[in-house]
Amino acid sequence: MPPLSGKADSIGRAMHHPCRLGERKNENMAAIVINGAQWGDEGKGKATDILGGHVDFVCKPNGGNNAGHTVVVNGEKYELKLLPAGILTPNVTPVIGNGVVVNLEALFQEIDGLESRGADCSRLRISSNAHLVGPYHQTIDKVTERFLGKRAIGTTGRGIGPCYADKVNRIGIRVQDLFDESILRQKVEGTLRSKNELLVKLYNRPAFEVDEMVDYFLRYRDRIAPMVCDTSLLLNQALDEGKSVLMEGGQATMLDVDHGTYPFVTSSNPSAGGACVGSGIGPTRITHAVGIIKAYTTRVGAGPFPTELFDESGEYLRETGHEYGVVTKRPRRCGWFDGVVAEYATRINGFTDMFVTKLDVLTGIKEIPVCVAYEVDGKRFDHMPESQSDFHHAKPIYEMLPGWTEDITGARTFDELPENAQKYMKRLEELCGTRVSYIGVGPGRDENVVINDLVAEIKGC
Ligand code: GDP
Ligand code: IMO
Ligand code: MG
C-alpha cells in the first residue's frame, strides 16, 4: 500500500537576505501552531514535546490551568497545566503569551513541583499583558455552574470563564498591574464592587476584601518580576533572526468560544487564529498549523457529542485509552472517530498537517465504525450543521472498517503498520482533508509512525 498522500505542500517562502527595498523580510524561520481538533486531550503535550525539542521558543497562547498536557519522557510522566510543554526541554525558552489567564498560586506550585523533579524553569517568560485569575473568579465559576443546574457546562472550576469575562468587560487585572500598587488597588476595588454585590445578594456568599486581594496578588510580585516582558516583541524578534517558535494551544477547536459547541465551550479561542492573537505573532508568519486528533473521540464536561458510546465499547475505549481527565480526574466520555468534526477543524484552523494519536488503543477491535456524515431528521449532513439544534440531534452515519490484532506499538514507518491499520489511516486522512504526518502508537516521545518529518522541515526552514 502506498504511504499517505501528503496533500498539503510545505510552505514556499521567499528567502532573500539581506532585505532590499520592496523585498520580503527574512522568512528563514518556522512558526508552528499546534491545536486540538476535537474536544481536548488529543495529545497536544506529546506533540509539543516532540516538535518542541527542535525549536527555540514554545509559547502557550490561550487558556490557563484548565489544561492538562501529559508528556512522557524516559518513562517519567509529567502533567503540565499552566506551563507550556517546552518547559521540559533544555535550551527552549518557554513563554506564557498575552492570551493566557494566569493563576499565580497555581503557576508557582507547578514551577516548584517541576523544579523538585530537576526541571529548570528559570527561562520562563510571561507576557505583561496576560490576565490574572483571582480567587473570586474561581468562586464565581463554581456558583454560576451550580445556578445553571441541568444546563451547567461542566467547567474545570478554575475560574477561567469569569477571568476572560473580566478581560472582555475591561475590568480585568493584568500581570503588569502588579508593578503599580496604586493602579492594582484601584482595579481590584473596581472589579470587586460589582462582584461582591452579586456574590452577597444573589449567591449568598461572603464578599471578598480589597486589602486581602491586593495582598494576594502582591505576594507573587517579586518572584514573577524577572520573568515578565513584552513576549510579542521577544517572539517576533526571534523570528526575525531566523529562530523557530511553536505555539502550543490549550483545549481544542470544538471548545472554541466562537467555533465550538457553544455554550458548552471554554472562554478562549483555541484555534490557529486564536494562537496568533494570544501570542502577538501575525498570521502571515505561521508556517505550519498542526492539528492533533485522536484515532477515536473523547470529551470531558457537558455538551453534544454525536459519536458518544454508552455501551461496553465506550467503556473499552475509556479503560484501554486511560481516558480520565488530568485536571479534574473525571472519566472522559468516549466515542468513535468523527470525520465531520475532523473536516470542520481542518477548515477552521487551516491545518497543514495532522498528528493522529492513540491508534494503538484501537488494536484488537474487530470492526471499527468511523462517522462519515450525520443524519438529522432524515436529512444528510456531510459538513458540520450550522445550527446547534441540528448538531444536538445529529445521528452519526457510520462506515465500518476492518480492524487489526497485531501489536503496532513498535511501528515507526507507515509500511510497518498492518494493512487494515493503513486502510484506517488512509480513510481518516481523506476525512480530515489534509495530510497525516504523524501517527501515535504509544504515549512515549518516540512511539510514533513518522510520514512527513516535520522536525526536518523545521530545521530546513
Ligand atoms: P492534551 O491535553 O492534548 O495534551 O492530552 P492529555 O495529556 O490530556 O491526554 C492525552 C493522553 O494520551 C496522555 O495520557 C498521553 O500520554 C496519551 N497519549 C498521547 N499520545 C498517545 C498515543 O499515541 N498512544 C497512547 N496509548 N497514548 C497516547
Ligand atoms: P486540554 O488543553 C478537555 C472543558 C471543560 C468544560 C469546558 C469549559 O488538556 O485539552 P473551563 O474550565 O475551560 O471553563 O471549562 O471546557 N475543558 C477541557 N476539556 N481538555 C481541556 O484542556 C479542557 N479545558 C477545558 O471540561 O467542558
Ligand atoms: Mg488534556
PDB file of N, CA, C and O in Angstrom, residues 242-290:
ATOM      1  N   GLY A 242      15.575  34.396  12.410  1.00  0.00           N
ATOM      2  CA  GLY A 242      15.592  33.056  11.811  1.00  0.00           C
ATOM      3  C   GLY A 242      15.388  31.944  12.819  1.00  0.00           C
ATOM      4  O   GLY A 242      15.611  30.775  12.520  1.00  0.00           O
ATOM      5  N   LYS A 243      14.962  32.315  14.036  1.00  0.00           N
ATOM      6  CA  LYS A 243      14.712  31.278  15.047  1.00  0.00           C
ATOM      7  C   LYS A 243      13.294  30.716  14.864  1.00  0.00           C
ATOM      8  O   LYS A 243      12.494  31.279  14.111  1.00  0.00           O
ATOM      9  N   SER A 244      12.999  29.632  15.574  1.00  0.00           N
ATOM     10  CA  SER A 244      11.690  28.995  15.379  1.00  0.00           C
ATOM     11  C   SER A 244      10.859  29.038  16.664  1.00  0.00           C
ATOM     12  O   SER A 244      11.395  28.955  17.780  1.00  0.00           O
ATOM     13  N   VAL A 245       9.556  29.188  16.458  1.00  0.00           N
ATOM     14  CA  VAL A 245       8.618  29.318  17.577  1.00  0.00           C
ATOM     15  C   VAL A 245       7.499  28.306  17.382  1.00  0.00           C
ATOM     16  O   VAL A 245       6.968  28.172  16.275  1.00  0.00           O
ATOM     17  N   LEU A 246       7.153  27.615  18.456  1.00  0.00           N
ATOM     18  CA  LEU A 246       5.999  26.715  18.408  1.00  0.00           C
ATOM     19  C   LEU A 246       4.945  27.234  19.383  1.00  0.00           C
ATOM     20  O   LEU A 246       5.274  27.607  20.504  1.00  0.00           O
ATOM     21  N   MET A 247       3.712  27.306  18.921  1.00  0.00           N
ATOM     22  CA  MET A 247       2.613  27.739  19.803  1.00  0.00           C
ATOM     23  C   MET A 247       1.786  26.524  20.189  1.00  0.00           C
ATOM     24  O   MET A 247       1.241  25.851  19.314  1.00  0.00           O
ATOM     25  N   GLU A 248       1.717  26.249  21.485  1.00  0.00           N
ATOM     26  CA  GLU A 248       1.022  25.056  21.984  1.00  0.00           C
ATOM     27  C   GLU A 248      -0.352  25.471  22.510  1.00  0.00           C
ATOM     28  O   GLU A 248      -0.483  25.921  23.654  1.00  0.00           O
ATOM     29  N   GLY A 249      -1.353  25.362  21.651  1.00  0.00           N
ATOM     30  CA  GLY A 249      -2.703  25.762  22.062  1.00  0.00           C
ATOM     31  C   GLY A 249      -3.234  24.838  23.147  1.00  0.00           C
ATOM     32  O   GLY A 249      -3.015  23.630  23.094  1.00  0.00           O
ATOM     33  N   GLY A 250      -3.937  25.407  24.110  1.00  0.00           N
ATOM     34  CA  GLY A 250      -4.649  24.588  25.095  1.00  0.00           C
ATOM     35  C   GLY A 250      -6.040  24.279  24.554  1.00  0.00           C
ATOM     36  O   GLY A 250      -6.450  24.833  23.529  1.00  0.00           O
ATOM     37  N   GLN A 251      -6.758  23.374  25.187  1.00  0.00           N
ATOM     38  CA  GLN A 251      -8.124  22.998  24.796  1.00  0.00           C
ATOM     39  C   GLN A 251      -8.182  22.568  23.319  1.00  0.00           C
ATOM     40  O   GLN A 251      -7.235  21.979  22.854  1.00  0.00           O
ATOM     41  N   ALA A 252      -9.253  22.954  22.590  1.00  0.00           N
ATOM     42  CA  ALA A 252      -9.384  22.436  21.227  1.00  0.00           C
ATOM     43  C   ALA A 252     -10.462  23.181  20.460  1.00  0.00           C
ATOM     44  O   ALA A 252     -11.275  23.902  21.044  1.00  0.00           O
ATOM     45  N   THR A 253     -10.459  22.950  19.142  1.00  0.00           N
ATOM     46  CA  THR A 253     -11.368  23.648  18.224  1.00  0.00           C
ATOM     47  C   THR A 253     -12.841  23.558  18.655  1.00  0.00           C
ATOM     48  O   THR A 253     -13.566  24.552  18.601  1.00  0.00           O
ATOM     49  N   MET A 254     -13.277  22.376  19.078  1.00  0.00           N
ATOM     50  CA  MET A 254     -14.700  22.215  19.403  1.00  0.00           C
ATOM     51  C   MET A 254     -15.051  22.838  20.758  1.00  0.00           C
ATOM     52  O   MET A 254     -16.213  22.853  21.156  1.00  0.00           O
ATOM     53  N   LEU A 255     -14.003  23.344  21.464  1.00  0.00           N
ATOM     54  CA  LEU A 255     -14.235  24.085  22.710  1.00  0.00           C
ATOM     55  C   LEU A 255     -14.007  25.579  22.496  1.00  0.00           C
ATOM     56  O   LEU A 255     -14.032  26.362  23.452  1.00  0.00           O
ATOM     57  N   ASP A 256     -13.773  25.985  21.260  1.00  0.00           N
ATOM     58  CA  ASP A 256     -13.515  27.397  20.943  1.00  0.00           C
ATOM     59  C   ASP A 256     -14.805  28.209  21.165  1.00  0.00           C
ATOM     60  O   ASP A 256     -15.894  27.788  20.748  1.00  0.00           O
ATOM     61  N   VAL A 257     -14.670  29.351  21.792  1.00  0.00           N
ATOM     62  CA  VAL A 257     -15.875  30.131  22.153  1.00  0.00           C
ATOM     63  C   VAL A 257     -16.613  30.620  20.904  1.00  0.00           C
ATOM     64  O   VAL A 257     -17.836  30.808  20.944  1.00  0.00           O
ATOM     65  N   ASP A 258     -15.913  30.786  19.772  1.00  0.00           N
ATOM     66  CA  ASP A 258     -16.581  31.185  18.523  1.00  0.00           C
ATOM     67  C   ASP A 258     -16.975  29.992  17.669  1.00  0.00           C
ATOM     68  O   ASP A 258     -18.044  29.983  17.065  1.00  0.00           O
ATOM     69  N   HIS A 259     -16.081  29.009  17.571  1.00  0.00           N
ATOM     70  CA  HIS A 259     -16.283  27.937  16.591  1.00  0.00           C
ATOM     71  C   HIS A 259     -16.704  26.610  17.199  1.00  0.00           C
ATOM     72  O   HIS A 259     -16.975  25.660  16.467  1.00  0.00           O
ATOM     73  N   GLY A 260     -16.700  26.500  18.510  1.00  0.00           N
ATOM     74  CA  GLY A 260     -17.022  25.234  19.167  1.00  0.00           C
ATOM     75  C   GLY A 260     -18.511  25.064  19.412  1.00  0.00           C
ATOM     76  O   GLY A 260     -19.345  25.781  18.847  1.00  0.00           O
ATOM     77  N   THR A 261     -18.831  24.087  20.265  1.00  0.00           N
ATOM     78  CA  THR A 261     -20.225  23.733  20.533  1.00  0.00           C
ATOM     79  C   THR A 261     -20.783  24.647  21.624  1.00  0.00           C
ATOM     80  O   THR A 261     -21.141  24.189  22.710  1.00  0.00           O
ATOM     81  N   TYR A 262     -20.838  25.945  21.310  1.00  0.00           N
ATOM     82  CA  TYR A 262     -21.320  26.973  22.236  1.00  0.00           C
ATOM     83  C   TYR A 262     -22.736  26.623  22.708  1.00  0.00           C
ATOM     84  O   TYR A 262     -23.554  26.201  21.890  1.00  0.00           O
ATOM     85  N   PRO A 263     -23.077  26.769  23.980  1.00  0.00           N
ATOM     86  CA  PRO A 263     -22.295  27.340  25.078  1.00  0.00           C
ATOM     87  C   PRO A 263     -21.396  26.339  25.809  1.00  0.00           C
ATOM     88  O   PRO A 263     -20.768  26.692  26.793  1.00  0.00           O
ATOM     89  N   PHE A 264     -21.341  25.091  25.312  1.00  0.00           N
ATOM     90  CA  PHE A 264     -20.537  24.077  26.007  1.00  0.00           C
ATOM     91  C   PHE A 264     -19.100  24.164  25.502  1.00  0.00           C
ATOM     92  O   PHE A 264     -18.610  23.262  24.798  1.00  0.00           O
ATOM     93  N   VAL A 265     -18.440  25.231  25.836  1.00  0.00           N
ATOM     94  CA  VAL A 265     -17.102  25.551  25.335  1.00  0.00           C
ATOM     95  C   VAL A 265     -16.278  26.165  26.468  1.00  0.00           C
ATOM     96  O   VAL A 265     -16.818  26.435  27.549  1.00  0.00           O
ATOM     97  N   THR A 266     -15.022  26.431  26.194  1.00  0.00           N
ATOM     98  CA  THR A 266     -14.228  27.226  27.127  1.00  0.00           C
ATOM     99  C   THR A 266     -14.356  28.693  26.683  1.00  0.00           C
ATOM    100  O   THR A 266     -15.093  28.992  25.738  1.00  0.00           O
ATOM    101  N   SER A 267     -13.653  29.606  27.340  1.00  0.00           N
ATOM    102  CA  SER A 267     -13.910  31.022  27.056  1.00  0.00           C
ATOM    103  C   SER A 267     -12.806  31.691  26.252  1.00  0.00           C
ATOM    104  O   SER A 267     -12.725  32.909  26.193  1.00  0.00           O
ATOM    105  N   SER A 268     -11.937  30.878  25.631  1.00  0.00           N
ATOM    106  CA  SER A 268     -10.880  31.449  24.783  1.00  0.00           C
ATOM    107  C   SER A 268     -11.042  30.934  23.357  1.00  0.00           C
ATOM    108  O   SER A 268     -12.014  30.254  23.037  1.00  0.00           O
ATOM    109  N   ASN A 269     -10.088  31.263  22.487  1.00  0.00           N
ATOM    110  CA  ASN A 269     -10.108  30.802  21.086  1.00  0.00           C
ATOM    111  C   ASN A 269      -8.977  29.798  20.849  1.00  0.00           C
ATOM    112  O   ASN A 269      -7.892  30.166  20.372  1.00  0.00           O
ATOM    113  N   PRO A 270      -9.218  28.523  21.176  1.00  0.00           N
ATOM    114  CA  PRO A 270      -8.160  27.522  20.973  1.00  0.00           C
ATOM    115  C   PRO A 270      -8.096  27.056  19.524  1.00  0.00           C
ATOM    116  O   PRO A 270      -8.214  25.869  19.231  1.00  0.00           O
ATOM    117  N   SER A 271      -7.908  27.978  18.623  1.00  0.00           N
ATOM    118  CA  SER A 271      -7.774  27.639  17.202  1.00  0.00           C
ATOM    119  C   SER A 271      -6.559  28.406  16.677  1.00  0.00           C
ATOM    120  O   SER A 271      -6.004  29.257  17.384  1.00  0.00           O
ATOM    121  N   ALA A 272      -6.173  28.127  15.436  1.00  0.00           N
ATOM    122  CA  ALA A 272      -4.909  28.696  14.921  1.00  0.00           C
ATOM    123  C   ALA A 272      -4.943  30.230  14.921  1.00  0.00           C
ATOM    124  O   ALA A 272      -3.960  30.878  15.274  1.00  0.00           O
ATOM    125  N   GLY A 273      -6.116  30.792  14.555  1.00  0.00           N
ATOM    126  CA  GLY A 273      -6.238  32.260  14.583  1.00  0.00           C
ATOM    127  C   GLY A 273      -6.088  32.788  15.995  1.00  0.00           C
ATOM    128  O   GLY A 273      -5.451  33.831  16.231  1.00  0.00           O
ATOM    129  N   GLY A 274      -6.660  32.067  16.953  1.00  0.00           N
ATOM    130  CA  GLY A 274      -6.550  32.469  18.363  1.00  0.00           C
ATOM    131  C   GLY A 274      -5.107  32.441  18.839  1.00  0.00           C
ATOM    132  O   GLY A 274      -4.700  33.243  19.685  1.00  0.00           O
ATOM    133  N   ALA A 275      -4.323  31.524  18.287  1.00  0.00           N
ATOM    134  CA  ALA A 275      -2.913  31.428  18.699  1.00  0.00           C
ATOM    135  C   ALA A 275      -2.140  32.665  18.252  1.00  0.00           C
ATOM    136  O   ALA A 275      -1.223  33.122  18.944  1.00  0.00           O
ATOM    137  N   CYS A 276      -2.523  33.216  17.094  1.00  0.00           N
ATOM    138  CA  CYS A 276      -1.864  34.453  16.636  1.00  0.00           C
ATOM    139  C   CYS A 276      -2.196  35.597  17.595  1.00  0.00           C
ATOM    140  O   CYS A 276      -1.315  36.341  18.037  1.00  0.00           O
ATOM    141  N   VAL A 277      -3.474  35.719  17.930  1.00  0.00           N
ATOM    142  CA  VAL A 277      -3.900  36.785  18.854  1.00  0.00           C
ATOM    143  C   VAL A 277      -3.248  36.601  20.218  1.00  0.00           C
ATOM    144  O   VAL A 277      -2.767  37.555  20.838  1.00  0.00           O
ATOM    145  N   GLY A 278      -3.221  35.360  20.684  1.00  0.00           N
ATOM    146  CA  GLY A 278      -2.741  35.084  22.044  1.00  0.00           C
ATOM    147  C   GLY A 278      -1.238  35.094  22.198  1.00  0.00           C
ATOM    148  O   GLY A 278      -0.718  34.931  23.308  1.00  0.00           O
ATOM    149  N   SER A 279      -0.519  35.255  21.077  1.00  0.00           N
ATOM    150  CA  SER A 279       0.941  35.313  21.178  1.00  0.00           C
ATOM    151  C   SER A 279       1.489  36.621  20.607  1.00  0.00           C
ATOM    152  O   SER A 279       2.646  36.952  20.828  1.00  0.00           O
ATOM    153  N   GLY A 280       0.654  37.334  19.840  1.00  0.00           N
ATOM    154  CA  GLY A 280       1.147  38.556  19.201  1.00  0.00           C
ATOM    155  C   GLY A 280       2.034  38.254  18.007  1.00  0.00           C
ATOM    156  O   GLY A 280       2.918  39.041  17.660  1.00  0.00           O
ATOM    157  N   ILE A 281       1.804  37.098  17.362  1.00  0.00           N
ATOM    158  CA  ILE A 281       2.518  36.753  16.121  1.00  0.00           C
ATOM    159  C   ILE A 281       1.498  36.843  14.996  1.00  0.00           C
ATOM    160  O   ILE A 281       0.427  36.240  15.075  1.00  0.00           O
ATOM    161  N   GLY A 282       1.813  37.585  13.946  1.00  0.00           N
ATOM    162  CA  GLY A 282       0.856  37.789  12.863  1.00  0.00           C
ATOM    163  C   GLY A 282       0.617  36.527  12.058  1.00  0.00           C
ATOM    164  O   GLY A 282       1.514  35.685  11.927  1.00  0.00           O
ATOM    165  N   PRO A 283      -0.597  36.375  11.486  1.00  0.00           N
ATOM    166  CA  PRO A 283      -0.935  35.146  10.746  1.00  0.00           C
ATOM    167  C   PRO A 283      -0.033  34.867   9.547  1.00  0.00           C
ATOM    168  O   PRO A 283       0.184  33.719   9.187  1.00  0.00           O
ATOM    169  N   THR A 284       0.545  35.924   8.939  1.00  0.00           N
ATOM    170  CA  THR A 284       1.396  35.685   7.764  1.00  0.00           C
ATOM    171  C   THR A 284       2.725  35.019   8.145  1.00  0.00           C
ATOM    172  O   THR A 284       3.455  34.560   7.274  1.00  0.00           O
ATOM    173  N   ARG A 285       3.024  34.967   9.438  1.00  0.00           N
ATOM    174  CA  ARG A 285       4.297  34.350   9.838  1.00  0.00           C
ATOM    175  C   ARG A 285       4.154  32.853  10.135  1.00  0.00           C
ATOM    176  O   ARG A 285       5.157  32.169  10.320  1.00  0.00           O
ATOM    177  N   ILE A 286       2.922  32.372  10.205  1.00  0.00           N
ATOM    178  CA  ILE A 286       2.724  30.953  10.540  1.00  0.00           C
ATOM    179  C   ILE A 286       3.136  30.080   9.351  1.00  0.00           C
ATOM    180  O   ILE A 286       2.678  30.284   8.232  1.00  0.00           O
ATOM    181  N   THR A 287       4.011  29.104   9.607  1.00  0.00           N
ATOM    182  CA  THR A 287       4.464  28.225   8.517  1.00  0.00           C
ATOM    183  C   THR A 287       3.749  26.872   8.552  1.00  0.00           C
ATOM    184  O   THR A 287       3.584  26.246   7.509  1.00  0.00           O
ATOM    185  N   HIS A 288       3.381  26.384   9.744  1.00  0.00           N
ATOM    186  CA  HIS A 288       2.688  25.099   9.857  1.00  0.00           C
ATOM    187  C   HIS A 288       1.565  25.228  10.879  1.00  0.00           C
ATOM    188  O   HIS A 288       1.772  25.820  11.943  1.00  0.00           O
ATOM    189  N   ALA A 289       0.405  24.678  10.563  1.00  0.00           N
ATOM    190  CA  ALA A 289      -0.677  24.572  11.556  1.00  0.00           C
ATOM    191  C   ALA A 289      -0.975  23.082  11.710  1.00  0.00           C
ATOM    192  O   ALA A 289      -1.465  22.446  10.777  1.00  0.00           O
ATOM    193  N   VAL A 290      -0.609  22.537  12.851  1.00  0.00           N
ATOM    194  CA  VAL A 290      -0.697  21.088  13.050  1.00  0.00           C
ATOM    195  C   VAL A 290      -1.899  20.762  13.934  1.00  0.00           C
ATOM    196  O   VAL A 290      -1.996  21.235  15.076  1.00  0.00           O
TER     197      VAL A 290
END
